[in-house]
Amino acid sequence: MSAAMADEAPPTSPQTPPLAGEAGPFLESLMDTELYSIGAFFCDEHPDLVDEVVARSEDIERHGLEAYSRDSGGPIEESFETLLTGLAVRYYKAVAG
């Protein structure tokens, strides 16, 4: 192994967690998003609906937005809002723990 190669840091993959010293600023940056704010607001204001909205959003993901909307008999905009809220809640819970 050459000296130049020994000094290079090993390549990182998307799954590689940040180094401990970098975790704080990185996690803070994840909290500074609109998706995080939506999830936090929903969890705070409607804790009794969190599991339901997550389950519905996962159902929408499995079936597709248009098919879910058609099968549920509601407007596609409502299904989209449910999907987005469920994603936001899951994002918030993943970041906040």
C-alpha positions as MATLAB code, in Angstrom:
seq = 'MSAAMADEAPPTSPQTPPLAGEAGPFLESLMDTELYSIGAFFCDEHPDLVDEVVARSEDIERHGLEAYSRDSGGPIEESFETLLTGLAVRYYKAVAG';
ca = [
       0.000    0.000    0.000;
       1.442    3.368   -0.932;
       1.777    6.224    1.569;
      -0.790    8.264   -0.360;
      -3.371    5.484   -0.115;
      -2.716    5.010    3.593;
      -3.573    8.660    4.231;
      -6.873    8.516    2.346;
     -10.038    7.919    4.311;
     -11.970    4.810    3.359;
     -14.930    5.478    1.074;
     -18.251    5.842    2.810;
     -21.585    4.510    1.667;
     -24.983    6.168    2.132;
     -25.571    3.743    5.016;
     -22.436    4.810    6.852;
     -23.483    6.822    9.915;
     -21.761   10.138   10.516;
     -18.848   10.193   12.927;
     -19.829   10.889   16.527;
     -18.484   14.439   16.381;
     -20.585   15.171   13.287;
     -23.869   13.686   14.565;
     -25.081   16.746   16.457;
     -24.974   19.249   13.588;
     -26.184   16.625   11.133;
     -29.213   15.699   13.253;
     -29.965   19.365   13.837;
     -30.013   19.903   10.084;
     -32.571   17.101    9.720;
     -34.813   18.861   12.228;
     -34.677   22.084   10.250;
     -37.041   20.900    7.508;
     -40.655   21.456    6.723;
     -41.360   17.714    6.732;
     -40.003   17.466   10.288;
     -42.137   20.426   11.385;
     -45.296   18.933    9.883;
     -44.626   15.606   11.606;
     -43.883   17.254   14.949;
     -47.017   19.396   14.756;
     -49.230   16.431   13.875;
     -47.778   14.261   16.656;
     -48.247   17.057   19.198;
     -51.757   18.029   18.126;
     -53.178   14.594   17.282;
     -51.291   11.903   19.230;
     -54.341    9.639   19.096;
     -54.286    9.660   15.261;
     -50.575    8.998   14.683;
     -50.865    5.228   14.211;
     -53.885    5.614   11.949;
     -52.319    8.206    9.648;
     -49.122    6.156    9.371;
     -51.108    3.012    8.518;
     -53.167    4.871    5.901;
     -50.091    6.416    4.314;
     -48.451    2.995    4.081;
     -51.635    1.675    2.455;
     -51.518    4.535   -0.066;
     -47.878    3.681   -0.824;
     -48.764    0.039   -1.450;
     -51.783    0.709   -3.667;
     -50.811    3.969   -5.322;
     -52.356    7.381   -4.844;
     -54.942    7.202   -7.593;
     -56.085    3.649   -6.808;
     -56.333    4.370   -3.073;
     -58.340    7.518   -3.706;
     -60.689    5.732   -6.074;
     -61.184    2.781   -3.702;
     -61.746    5.003   -0.659;
     -64.216    7.201   -2.524;
     -62.487   10.407   -1.473;
     -60.808   13.140   -3.462;
     -57.251   12.498   -4.583;
     -56.112   15.669   -2.788;
     -57.248   14.203    0.535;
     -55.356   10.979   -0.139;
     -52.259   12.988   -1.027;
     -52.495   14.983    2.210;
     -52.810   11.739    4.179;
     -49.782   10.308    2.377;
     -47.720   13.414    3.034;
     -48.767   13.628    6.684;
     -47.902    9.966    7.233;
     -44.498   10.475    5.649;
     -43.913   13.551    7.799;
     -44.858   11.691   10.976;
     -42.535    8.796   10.132;
     -39.726   11.233    9.316;
     -40.258   13.111   12.580;
     -40.317    9.910   14.632;
     -37.198    8.576   12.900;
     -35.226   11.745   13.604;
     -36.618   12.546   17.061;
     -36.567    8.963   18.241;
];
